CSV table of N, CA and C in Angstrom, one decimal:
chain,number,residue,atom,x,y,z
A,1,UNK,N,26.9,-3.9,11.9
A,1,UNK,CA,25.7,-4.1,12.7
A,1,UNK,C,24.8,-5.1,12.1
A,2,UNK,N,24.8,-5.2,11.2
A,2,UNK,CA,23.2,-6.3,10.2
A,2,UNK,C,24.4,-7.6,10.4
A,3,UNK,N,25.6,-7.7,10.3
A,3,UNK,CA,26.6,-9.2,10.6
A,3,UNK,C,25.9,-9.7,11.9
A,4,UNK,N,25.9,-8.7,12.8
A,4,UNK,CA,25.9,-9.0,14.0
A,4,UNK,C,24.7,-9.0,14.7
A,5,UNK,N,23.5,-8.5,13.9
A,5,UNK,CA,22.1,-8.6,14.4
A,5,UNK,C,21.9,-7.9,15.6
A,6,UNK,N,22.8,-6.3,15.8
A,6,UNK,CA,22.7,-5.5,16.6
A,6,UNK,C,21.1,-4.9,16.3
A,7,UNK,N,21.1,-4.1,17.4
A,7,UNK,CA,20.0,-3.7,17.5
A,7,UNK,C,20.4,-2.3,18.6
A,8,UNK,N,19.2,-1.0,18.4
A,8,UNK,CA,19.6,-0.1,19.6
A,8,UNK,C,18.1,0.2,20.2
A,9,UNK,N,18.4,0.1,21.4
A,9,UNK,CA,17.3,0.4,22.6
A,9,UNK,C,17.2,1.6,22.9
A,10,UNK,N,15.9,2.6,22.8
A,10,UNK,CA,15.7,3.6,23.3
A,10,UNK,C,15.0,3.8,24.4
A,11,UNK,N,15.3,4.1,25.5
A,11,UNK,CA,14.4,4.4,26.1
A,11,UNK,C,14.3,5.5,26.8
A,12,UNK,N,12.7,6.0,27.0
A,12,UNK,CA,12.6,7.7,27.5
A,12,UNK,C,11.7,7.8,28.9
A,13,UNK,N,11.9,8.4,29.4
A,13,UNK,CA,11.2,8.5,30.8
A,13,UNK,C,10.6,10.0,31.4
A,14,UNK,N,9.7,10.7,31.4
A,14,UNK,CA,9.0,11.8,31.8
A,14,UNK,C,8.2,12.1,32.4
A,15,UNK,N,7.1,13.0,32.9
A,15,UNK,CA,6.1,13.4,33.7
A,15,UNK,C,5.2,13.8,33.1
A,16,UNK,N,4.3,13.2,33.1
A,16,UNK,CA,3.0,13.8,32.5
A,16,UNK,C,2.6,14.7,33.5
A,17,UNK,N,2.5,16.3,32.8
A,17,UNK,CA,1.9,17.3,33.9
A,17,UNK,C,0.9,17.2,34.0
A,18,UNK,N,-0.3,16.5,33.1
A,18,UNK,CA,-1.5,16.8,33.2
A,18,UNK,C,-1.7,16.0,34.6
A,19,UNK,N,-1.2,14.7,34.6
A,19,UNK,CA,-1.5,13.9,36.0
A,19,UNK,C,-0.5,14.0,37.1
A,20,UNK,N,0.8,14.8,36.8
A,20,UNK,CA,1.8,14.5,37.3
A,20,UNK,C,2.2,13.5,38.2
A,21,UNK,N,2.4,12.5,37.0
A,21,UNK,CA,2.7,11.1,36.6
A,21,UNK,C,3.7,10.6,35.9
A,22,UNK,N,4.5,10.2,36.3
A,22,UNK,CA,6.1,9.8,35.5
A,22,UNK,C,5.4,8.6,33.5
A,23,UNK,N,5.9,8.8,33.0
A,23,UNK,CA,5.1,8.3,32.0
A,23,UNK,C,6.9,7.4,31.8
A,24,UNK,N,6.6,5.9,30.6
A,24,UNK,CA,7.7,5.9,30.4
A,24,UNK,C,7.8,5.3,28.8
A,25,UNK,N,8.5,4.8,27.9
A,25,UNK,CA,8.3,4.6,26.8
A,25,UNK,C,9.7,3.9,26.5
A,26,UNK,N,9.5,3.0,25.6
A,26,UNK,CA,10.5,2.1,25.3
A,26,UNK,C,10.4,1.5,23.7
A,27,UNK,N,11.6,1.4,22.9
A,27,UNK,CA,11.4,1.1,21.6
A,27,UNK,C,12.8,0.8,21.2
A,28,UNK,N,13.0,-0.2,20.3
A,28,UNK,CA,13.7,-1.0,19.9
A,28,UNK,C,14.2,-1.2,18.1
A,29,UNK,N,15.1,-0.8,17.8
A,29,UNK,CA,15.5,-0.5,16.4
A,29,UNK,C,16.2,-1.7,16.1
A,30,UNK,N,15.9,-2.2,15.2
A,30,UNK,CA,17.0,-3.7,14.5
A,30,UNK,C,17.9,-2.8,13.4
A,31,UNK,N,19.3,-3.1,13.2
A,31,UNK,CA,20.1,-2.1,12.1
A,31,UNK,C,19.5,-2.3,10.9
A,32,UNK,N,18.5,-3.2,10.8
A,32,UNK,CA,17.5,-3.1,9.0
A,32,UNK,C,16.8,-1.9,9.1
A,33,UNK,N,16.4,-1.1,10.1
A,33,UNK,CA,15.5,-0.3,10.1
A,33,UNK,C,16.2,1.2,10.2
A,34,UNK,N,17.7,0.9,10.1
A,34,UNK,CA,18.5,2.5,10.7
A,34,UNK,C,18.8,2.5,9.1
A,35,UNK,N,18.3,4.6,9.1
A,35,UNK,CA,18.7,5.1,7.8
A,35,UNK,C,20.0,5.6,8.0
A,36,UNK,N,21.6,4.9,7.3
A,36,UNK,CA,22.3,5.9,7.5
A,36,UNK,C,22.3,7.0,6.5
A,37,UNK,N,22.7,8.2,6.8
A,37,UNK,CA,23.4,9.2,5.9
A,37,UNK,C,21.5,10.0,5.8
A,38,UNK,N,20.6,10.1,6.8
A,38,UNK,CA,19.9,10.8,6.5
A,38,UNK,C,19.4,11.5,7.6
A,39,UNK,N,18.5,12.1,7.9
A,39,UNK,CA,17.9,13.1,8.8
A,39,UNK,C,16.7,13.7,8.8
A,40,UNK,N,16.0,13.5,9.9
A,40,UNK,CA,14.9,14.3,10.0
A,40,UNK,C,14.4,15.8,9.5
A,41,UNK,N,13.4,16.2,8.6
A,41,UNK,CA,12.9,16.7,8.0
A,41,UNK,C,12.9,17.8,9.6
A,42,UNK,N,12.8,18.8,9.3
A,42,UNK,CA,12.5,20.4,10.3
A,42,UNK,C,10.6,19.8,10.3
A,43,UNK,N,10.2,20.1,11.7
A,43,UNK,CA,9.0,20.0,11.9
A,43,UNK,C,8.4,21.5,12.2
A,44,UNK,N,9.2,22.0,12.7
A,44,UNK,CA,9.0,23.9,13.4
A,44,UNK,C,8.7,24.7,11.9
A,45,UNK,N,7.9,25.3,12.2
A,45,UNK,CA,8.0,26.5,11.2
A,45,UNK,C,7.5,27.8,12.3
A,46,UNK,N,8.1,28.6,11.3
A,46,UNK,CA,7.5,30.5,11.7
A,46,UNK,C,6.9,31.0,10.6
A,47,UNK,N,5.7,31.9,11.3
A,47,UNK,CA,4.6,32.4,10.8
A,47,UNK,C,5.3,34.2,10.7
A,48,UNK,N,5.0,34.9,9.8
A,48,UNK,CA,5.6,36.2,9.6
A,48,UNK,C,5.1,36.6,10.8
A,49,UNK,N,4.0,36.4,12.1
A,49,UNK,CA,3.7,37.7,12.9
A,49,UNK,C,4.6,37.3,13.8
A,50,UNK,N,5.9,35.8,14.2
A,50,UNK,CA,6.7,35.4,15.3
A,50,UNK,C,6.5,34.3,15.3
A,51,UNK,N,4.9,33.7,15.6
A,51,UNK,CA,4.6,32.6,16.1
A,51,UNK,C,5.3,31.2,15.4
A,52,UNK,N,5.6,30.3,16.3
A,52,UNK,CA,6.1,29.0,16.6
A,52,UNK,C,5.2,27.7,16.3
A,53,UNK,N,4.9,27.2,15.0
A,53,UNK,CA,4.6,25.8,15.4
A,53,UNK,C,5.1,25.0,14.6
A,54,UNK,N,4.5,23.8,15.0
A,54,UNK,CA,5.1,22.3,14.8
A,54,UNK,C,3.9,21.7,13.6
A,55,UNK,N,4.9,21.0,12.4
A,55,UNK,CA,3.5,20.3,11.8
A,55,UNK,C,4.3,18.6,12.1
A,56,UNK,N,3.0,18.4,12.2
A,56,UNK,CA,3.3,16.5,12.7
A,56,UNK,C,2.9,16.4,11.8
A,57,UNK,N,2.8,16.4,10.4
A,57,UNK,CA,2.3,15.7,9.8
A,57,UNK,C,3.7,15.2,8.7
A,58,UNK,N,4.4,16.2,9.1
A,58,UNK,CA,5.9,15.7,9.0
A,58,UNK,C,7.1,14.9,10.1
A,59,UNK,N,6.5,14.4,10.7
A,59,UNK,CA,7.0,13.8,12.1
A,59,UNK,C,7.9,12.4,11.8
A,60,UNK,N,7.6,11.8,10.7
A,60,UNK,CA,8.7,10.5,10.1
A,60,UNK,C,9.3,10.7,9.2
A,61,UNK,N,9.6,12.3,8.5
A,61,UNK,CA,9.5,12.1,7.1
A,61,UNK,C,11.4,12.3,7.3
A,62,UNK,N,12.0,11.8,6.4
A,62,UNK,CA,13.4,12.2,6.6
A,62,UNK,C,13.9,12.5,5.1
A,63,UNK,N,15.3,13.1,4.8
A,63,UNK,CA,15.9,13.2,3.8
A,63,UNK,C,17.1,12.6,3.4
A,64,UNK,N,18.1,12.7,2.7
A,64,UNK,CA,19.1,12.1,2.6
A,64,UNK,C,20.1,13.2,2.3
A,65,UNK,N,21.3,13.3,3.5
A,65,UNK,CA,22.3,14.0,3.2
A,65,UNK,C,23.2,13.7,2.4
A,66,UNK,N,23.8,15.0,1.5
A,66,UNK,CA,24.3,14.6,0.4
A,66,UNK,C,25.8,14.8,0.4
């Protein structure tokens, strides 16, 4: 991929319920920017009474599989 100055196109398309409004989003990776051999960090946690959330404050953070 970096020989060849590939790159990968993402693109995502959805509905914003608040307006129900198609929203759409597009983004673009050069292979300098792909981590191989790693993975996104878990964003979800559980609280002892059940509950479900998310910390974004971990939202880029990744690790390296070994």
């Amino acid at each position: 991929m970096l020989q060849s100055k590939a790159q990968i196109l993402v693109s995502l398309s959805g509905i914003d319920e608040t307006v129900a409004q198609m929203t759409h989003a597009r983004q673009t990776y050069p292979a300098t920017k792909i981590l191989w051999n790693h993975q996104f960090v878990d964003i979800f946690y559980d609280t002892p009474d059940g509950d479900r959330y998310l910390d974004f404050t971990h939202f880029d953070d990744v690790i390296i599989n070994q």
